[in-house]
Every structure is written in C-alpha cells, then in structure tokens.
Amino acid sequence: DDSDGVIPCACKGIRRCLVCETFKAIVQLETRESKIVHHFLYNAKTGLAVSKDEEGSSFPFSGVFLWENFISEEEEKELISVMDQDVWNPSQSGRRKQDFGPKVNFKKRKVRIADFTGLPALSQKLVLRMQQDANLAGFQPVEQCNLDYAPERGSAIDPHLDDSWLWGERLVTINMLSETVLTMSLEQGLPELGLSEEVQVAVRLPRRCLVVLYGEARHRWKHAIHRKDIHERRVCSTYRELSAEFLLEGKQAKLGAELLTTALSFGGTPI
C-alpha cells in the first residue's frame, strides 16, 4: 500500500530497482561517451579468463572454486520451500533477504550476538558436505544470508568487496532456481597485461552449484550480479566465516567462540 507516500522498496542513496524507478519515474540517462570495458569469460576447467574479443587472449584468474551440482533437485526444492515459509524482508536493489547472523556495525566495528540463534537446521548437512572438499577444509560459517532475486523487481547487486574485518578468507554461495552470471570487475584494469581500462570477468553460475571466492577474487576484484543476468527467480545462500581477529589467539577470540557456538547450533530463525 503506497497511500502513505512510502516507496514500496528498500533502495537507499544511489541504489535502485524497477519498483522505485517506476514509482519515482526515474529515467536512466545513457552517457554519450561509452566506457571502455575489456570483457572476459571464466573457464572453470582451465582456471583462465578468456577474452570475449576476437584476439582470444587469456590470463590466469585465481580465487574462484566452482562445485557444480552441489545440491540435488530434491534438496533445492526442500530448501526453497523452507525459506518461503519464513518472511522475506525487502532489501536494496530489488532483492529480498533473510539473515542468520550476529548484529554488526561495520563502521564502528562492533558486533554482538543480539537475536542471533544460529544457522538454519537444513544448513548443517550442507556445511558438513562443504568441509569434505580441500578448498573448504575447516570452513565454519558464522553467518548465512539468503537473497531472493526476481526480474520483475529488477533485482541486482552492485559491484562490491565484502568486509574483511569480521568476515574471513572464503565467501561461499549456493546458487538456486536458475543459472546466472557473477561479474568480477577491476576498475583500474590490468596494466601488466596492457589493459589500462576496466576489466570484467564473467563467471557462469549453473543452477544448484556452489561457488567460493578467495584470494584475489575475494580481496582485489569486486563482484556483482547485474540485472540483465536475472532472467527468472534466483535464490542464493551465502555463508561467511570469521576473520583471524575472531579466531584462536585473535584479539576477539572469546567473542568469536561464542558466535561460532551459536551459529553451529543450527537452530536458527531469520533475524
């Protein structure tokens, strides 16, 4: 109900979705000077980013681990069914979300358990499965964020780097309901390869896959999901582990231990 003058979405600042663009009658003006972008496609088998241009150049693209068919069709159906029984809260850029994690103020660098009761029960077997692979050995997630994307809302997520004060080395995401593209970008280009303009690497995410970002793909390259790459409903679950500061011998090891105990109780409900 928009009668009270409230825009029916959660976009703030420069964020936007189809709902607020329609409501605010926003017109996106195309700049006359088109920005030069070098487009590459990630090849999961070779670990190379291969140019989409005619010359077909490539370079090693490290920090991405792709696990196809991480979950089965039956598991996907069950996960979505359980998620849809809970409330989806409006989020920015046309997304909806469900959070299972501590209360965090990144600007003030403060974190507390607050209403966090743990990761959801169905995640327990998924986390155990993750840990069986060498790339995810010892992975202990302390936060899970479910995001719901839909083309009719113009859902997207802008290029960004995840926090590294609280969150650790590996970002783990399960992609559900439809395939999409994760766009990795480096605005300053790769001068060492003679690419002085922005470089983008498209990482195709098949339905029901798991993707891990670590190393340079985690800390140097921004990642995004563009509106044009959401063709039907897409739901993802992203799991984050703690940084060294919150682990054994870290400054906040005690708080980290409490967060992990809560998270891995797997008795959580969305916050």
Short mmCIF file of C-alpha atoms in Angstrom, two decimals:
data_model
loop_
_atom_site.label_atom_id
_atom_site.label_comp_id
_atom_site.label_asym_id
_atom_site.label_seq_id
_atom_site.Cartn_x
_atom_site.Cartn_y
_atom_site.Cartn_z
CA ASP A 1 0.00 0.00 0.00
CA ASP A 2 1.67 3.20 -1.20
CA SER A 3 -1.04 5.58 0.01
CA ASP A 4 1.12 6.84 2.87
CA GLY A 5 3.74 8.07 0.43
CA VAL A 6 6.30 5.41 1.30
CA ILE A 7 8.16 3.97 -1.67
CA PRO A 8 7.50 0.19 -1.64
CA CYS A 9 11.12 -0.91 -1.81
CA ALA A 10 14.25 -0.74 0.33
CA CYS A 11 16.59 1.14 -2.02
CA LYS A 12 18.69 3.92 -0.49
CA GLY A 13 21.02 6.51 -1.97
CA ILE A 14 22.16 5.51 -5.45
CA ARG A 15 20.61 2.03 -5.19
CA ARG A 16 17.64 1.38 -7.46
CA CYS A 17 15.24 -1.30 -8.67
CA LEU A 18 12.35 -1.48 -11.12
CA VAL A 19 9.88 -0.70 -8.34
CA CYS A 20 11.40 2.63 -7.32
CA GLU A 21 12.31 3.54 -10.89
CA THR A 22 8.64 3.25 -11.76
CA PHE A 23 7.45 4.91 -8.56
CA LYS A 24 9.86 7.83 -8.79
CA ALA A 25 9.63 7.97 -12.59
CA ILE A 26 13.40 7.72 -12.72
CA VAL A 27 14.85 7.90 -16.19
CA GLN A 28 18.29 6.45 -16.63
CA LEU A 29 20.29 8.70 -18.91
CA GLU A 30 22.85 6.93 -21.02
CA THR A 31 26.18 8.69 -21.18
CA ARG A 32 27.23 9.58 -24.69
CA GLU A 33 30.79 8.51 -24.06
CA SER A 34 30.66 4.76 -23.69
CA LYS A 35 33.11 3.43 -21.13
CA ILE A 36 35.71 1.02 -22.44
CA VAL A 37 35.47 -2.36 -20.71
CA HIS A 38 37.50 -5.45 -21.52
CA HIS A 39 35.23 -8.49 -21.25
CA PHE A 40 36.49 -11.95 -20.31
CA LEU A 41 34.74 -15.25 -19.59
CA TYR A 42 35.95 -17.53 -16.80
CA ASN A 43 36.71 -21.11 -17.80
CA ALA A 44 36.26 -23.25 -14.68
CA LYS A 45 38.16 -26.20 -16.16
CA THR A 46 41.32 -24.29 -17.04
CA GLY A 47 41.09 -21.51 -14.44
CA LEU A 48 41.64 -18.98 -17.23
CA ALA A 49 39.76 -15.78 -18.00
CA VAL A 50 39.34 -15.88 -21.78
CA SER A 51 38.74 -12.72 -23.80
CA LYS A 52 35.36 -12.37 -25.50
CA ASP A 53 37.05 -10.28 -28.18
CA GLU A 54 38.41 -11.65 -31.43
CA GLU A 55 42.04 -11.85 -30.34
CA GLY A 56 41.12 -14.52 -27.76
CA SER A 57 43.74 -13.53 -25.19
CA SER A 58 43.56 -15.03 -21.71
CA PHE A 59 45.10 -14.81 -18.25
CA PRO A 60 45.04 -17.00 -15.12
CA PHE A 61 42.13 -15.98 -12.90
CA SER A 62 42.69 -17.28 -9.39
CA GLY A 63 40.44 -17.30 -6.36
CA VAL A 64 37.32 -18.98 -7.76
CA PHE A 65 36.24 -22.53 -6.91
CA LEU A 66 33.12 -23.86 -8.62
CA TRP A 67 31.35 -27.03 -7.43
CA GLU A 68 28.62 -27.99 -9.88
CA ASN A 69 25.52 -29.86 -8.67
CA PHE A 70 26.47 -29.24 -5.05
CA ILE A 71 22.85 -29.88 -4.08
CA SER A 72 20.27 -32.16 -5.70
CA GLU A 73 16.93 -31.13 -7.19
CA GLU A 74 15.18 -32.57 -4.14
CA GLU A 75 17.40 -30.63 -1.74
CA GLU A 76 16.86 -27.44 -3.71
CA LYS A 77 13.09 -27.92 -3.55
CA GLU A 78 13.21 -28.52 0.21
CA LEU A 79 15.49 -25.55 0.88
CA ILE A 80 13.31 -23.14 -1.10
CA SER A 81 10.13 -24.50 0.48
CA VAL A 82 11.50 -23.92 3.99
CA MET A 83 12.80 -20.44 3.11
CA ASP A 84 9.44 -19.44 1.65
CA GLN A 85 7.74 -20.36 4.92
CA ASP A 86 9.73 -17.58 6.58
CA VAL A 87 9.38 -13.86 5.91
CA TRP A 88 11.45 -12.36 3.11
CA ASN A 89 12.47 -8.82 4.07
CA PRO A 90 12.85 -6.11 1.40
CA SER A 91 16.48 -5.30 0.63
CA GLN A 92 18.24 -2.88 -1.68
CA SER A 93 18.32 -3.04 -5.49
CA GLY A 94 15.19 -5.16 -5.75
CA ARG A 95 16.41 -8.03 -3.60
CA ARG A 96 14.69 -9.71 -0.66
CA LYS A 97 16.69 -11.24 2.18
CA GLN A 98 16.75 -13.48 5.22
CA ASP A 99 19.62 -13.05 7.68
CA PHE A 100 21.03 -15.59 10.10
CA GLY A 101 23.92 -13.91 11.86
CA PRO A 102 25.14 -11.52 14.53
CA LYS A 103 24.24 -7.84 14.71
CA VAL A 104 27.09 -5.92 13.08
CA ASN A 105 28.02 -2.25 12.79
CA PHE A 106 30.85 -2.26 10.27
CA LYS A 107 31.57 1.47 10.53
CA LYS A 108 32.06 1.30 14.30
CA ARG A 109 33.48 -2.22 14.12
CA LYS A 110 31.09 -3.58 16.70
CA VAL A 111 29.46 -6.99 16.70
CA ARG A 112 27.11 -8.69 19.15
CA ILE A 113 25.02 -11.84 19.20
CA ALA A 114 21.74 -9.95 19.81
CA ASP A 115 18.85 -12.03 18.40
CA PHE A 116 21.08 -14.49 16.53
CA THR A 117 20.02 -18.06 17.32
CA GLY A 118 22.18 -19.94 14.82
CA LEU A 119 22.22 -21.03 11.20
CA PRO A 120 19.09 -22.81 9.94
CA ALA A 121 18.76 -26.55 10.58
CA LEU A 122 18.91 -27.55 6.91
CA SER A 123 22.34 -25.95 6.56
CA GLN A 124 24.00 -28.46 8.88
CA LYS A 125 24.36 -31.23 6.29
CA LEU A 126 25.39 -28.70 3.64
CA VAL A 127 28.20 -27.34 5.80
CA LEU A 128 29.42 -30.89 6.50
CA ARG A 129 29.43 -31.54 2.75
CA MET A 130 31.38 -28.34 2.08
CA GLN A 131 34.06 -29.34 4.58
CA GLN A 132 34.76 -32.57 2.66
CA ASP A 133 36.45 -30.62 -0.13
CA ALA A 134 40.04 -29.46 0.35
CA ASN A 135 39.10 -25.93 -0.75
CA LEU A 136 36.71 -25.70 2.19
CA ALA A 137 38.61 -27.68 4.80
CA GLY A 138 37.91 -26.27 8.25
CA PHE A 139 35.20 -23.95 6.95
CA GLN A 140 32.98 -22.90 9.86
CA PRO A 141 30.35 -20.38 8.82
CA VAL A 142 29.15 -17.88 11.38
CA GLU A 143 26.64 -16.12 9.14
CA GLN A 144 24.19 -17.11 6.41
CA CYS A 145 22.37 -14.64 4.19
CA ASN A 146 19.62 -15.80 1.84
CA LEU A 147 18.90 -13.47 -1.07
CA ASP A 148 15.93 -13.60 -3.44
CA TYR A 149 16.26 -12.07 -6.92
CA ALA A 150 13.41 -11.59 -9.41
CA PRO A 151 13.41 -9.98 -12.89
CA GLU A 152 10.11 -8.19 -12.23
CA ARG A 153 11.78 -6.27 -9.38
CA GLY A 154 14.93 -5.55 -11.39
CA SER A 155 16.97 -7.36 -8.75
CA ALA A 156 20.74 -6.91 -8.78
CA ILE A 157 23.70 -6.32 -6.51
CA ASP A 158 26.24 -3.61 -7.33
CA PRO A 159 29.98 -4.30 -7.64
CA HIS A 160 31.45 -4.51 -4.15
CA LEU A 161 34.09 -6.05 -1.92
CA ASP A 162 32.87 -7.89 1.16
CA ASP A 163 34.11 -6.76 4.57
CA SER A 164 37.35 -8.36 5.73
CA TRP A 165 37.45 -7.09 9.34
CA LEU A 166 34.82 -9.58 10.57
CA TRP A 167 34.49 -11.97 7.66
CA GLY A 168 37.29 -14.38 6.81
CA GLU A 169 39.01 -15.57 3.67
CA ARG A 170 36.31 -17.64 1.96
CA LEU A 171 32.92 -16.44 0.72
CA VAL A 172 30.70 -19.42 -0.10
CA THR A 173 27.47 -19.17 -2.10
CA ILE A 174 24.93 -21.78 -3.20
CA ASN A 175 23.05 -20.72 -6.34
CA MET A 176 19.44 -21.94 -6.66
CA LEU A 177 16.42 -21.95 -9.01
CA SER A 178 18.18 -20.52 -12.07
CA GLU A 179 21.61 -20.02 -13.54
CA THR A 180 23.14 -16.58 -13.54
CA VAL A 181 26.44 -14.76 -14.05
CA LEU A 182 28.71 -13.44 -11.33
CA THR A 183 30.56 -10.45 -12.77
CA MET A 184 34.03 -9.80 -11.37
CA SER A 185 35.46 -6.36 -12.08
CA LEU A 186 38.69 -4.44 -11.70
CA GLU A 187 38.16 -0.75 -12.48
CA GLN A 188 41.87 0.08 -12.67
CA GLY A 189 42.41 -2.62 -15.28
CA LEU A 190 45.42 -4.90 -15.59
CA PRO A 191 48.31 -2.70 -16.78
CA GLU A 192 50.66 -5.68 -16.58
CA LEU A 193 48.62 -7.21 -19.42
CA GLY A 194 48.35 -3.94 -21.31
CA LEU A 195 44.75 -3.40 -20.20
CA SER A 196 44.51 0.09 -18.73
CA GLU A 197 40.69 0.25 -18.75
CA GLU A 198 38.22 -1.69 -16.61
CA VAL A 199 38.38 -5.47 -16.85
CA GLN A 200 35.33 -7.66 -16.25
CA VAL A 201 35.34 -11.44 -15.90
CA ALA A 202 32.00 -13.23 -16.23
CA VAL A 203 31.74 -16.34 -14.04
CA ARG A 204 28.80 -18.51 -15.08
CA LEU A 205 26.94 -19.96 -12.10
CA PRO A 206 24.89 -23.04 -13.02
CA ARG A 207 21.74 -23.83 -11.08
CA ARG A 208 22.44 -25.75 -7.83
CA CYS A 209 26.18 -25.00 -7.91
CA LEU A 210 28.38 -23.77 -5.08
CA VAL A 211 30.93 -21.03 -5.70
CA VAL A 212 33.77 -19.93 -3.42
CA LEU A 213 35.62 -16.62 -3.69
CA TYR A 214 39.02 -16.37 -2.01
CA GLY A 215 42.40 -14.72 -2.53
CA GLU A 216 42.44 -12.05 -5.25
CA ALA A 217 38.85 -12.77 -6.30
CA ARG A 218 37.82 -12.05 -2.71
CA HIS A 219 40.02 -9.06 -1.87
CA ARG A 220 41.01 -7.38 -5.15
CA TRP A 221 38.20 -7.97 -7.63
CA LYS A 222 34.73 -6.59 -6.93
CA HIS A 223 31.81 -8.93 -7.55
CA ALA A 224 28.28 -8.18 -8.74
CA ILE A 225 25.10 -9.70 -10.14
CA HIS A 226 23.72 -7.48 -12.90
CA ARG A 227 20.02 -7.00 -13.57
CA LYS A 228 20.42 -8.28 -17.13
CA ASP A 229 21.62 -11.63 -15.77
CA ILE A 230 18.47 -12.33 -13.74
CA HIS A 231 16.00 -13.96 -16.14
CA GLU A 232 13.82 -15.79 -13.62
CA ARG A 233 13.64 -16.16 -9.86
CA ARG A 234 17.05 -16.80 -8.31
CA VAL A 235 17.73 -17.57 -4.66
CA CYS A 236 21.18 -17.86 -3.15
CA SER A 237 22.58 -18.62 0.28
CA THR A 238 25.91 -17.01 1.16
CA TYR A 239 27.96 -18.32 4.08
CA ARG A 240 30.75 -16.35 5.75
CA GLU A 241 33.47 -17.45 8.15
CA LEU A 242 35.26 -15.38 10.80
CA SER A 243 38.47 -13.44 10.24
CA ALA A 244 41.65 -14.19 12.20
CA GLU A 245 40.81 -11.44 14.72
CA PHE A 246 37.89 -13.55 15.97
CA LEU A 247 39.61 -16.93 15.92
CA LEU A 248 42.03 -18.63 18.31
CA GLU A 249 44.73 -16.20 19.52
CA GLY A 250 42.93 -13.28 17.87
CA LYS A 251 42.02 -10.09 19.74
CA GLN A 252 38.36 -11.06 19.90
CA ALA A 253 38.72 -14.84 20.12
CA LYS A 254 36.29 -15.11 23.04
CA LEU A 255 33.50 -13.35 21.15
CA GLY A 256 34.35 -15.38 18.06
CA ALA A 257 33.97 -18.63 20.00
CA GLU A 258 30.54 -17.51 21.26
CA LEU A 259 29.45 -16.60 17.74
CA LEU A 260 30.59 -19.96 16.38
CA THR A 261 28.87 -21.91 19.16
CA THR A 262 25.63 -20.08 18.41
CA ALA A 263 25.96 -20.39 14.63
CA LEU A 264 26.78 -24.09 14.63
CA SER A 265 23.86 -24.98 16.90
CA PHE A 266 21.82 -24.97 13.66
CA GLY A 267 18.68 -23.94 15.48
CA GLY A 268 18.30 -20.53 13.91
CA THR A 269 15.41 -18.48 12.62
CA PRO A 270 15.77 -15.38 10.41
CA ILE A 271 16.53 -12.12 12.21
#
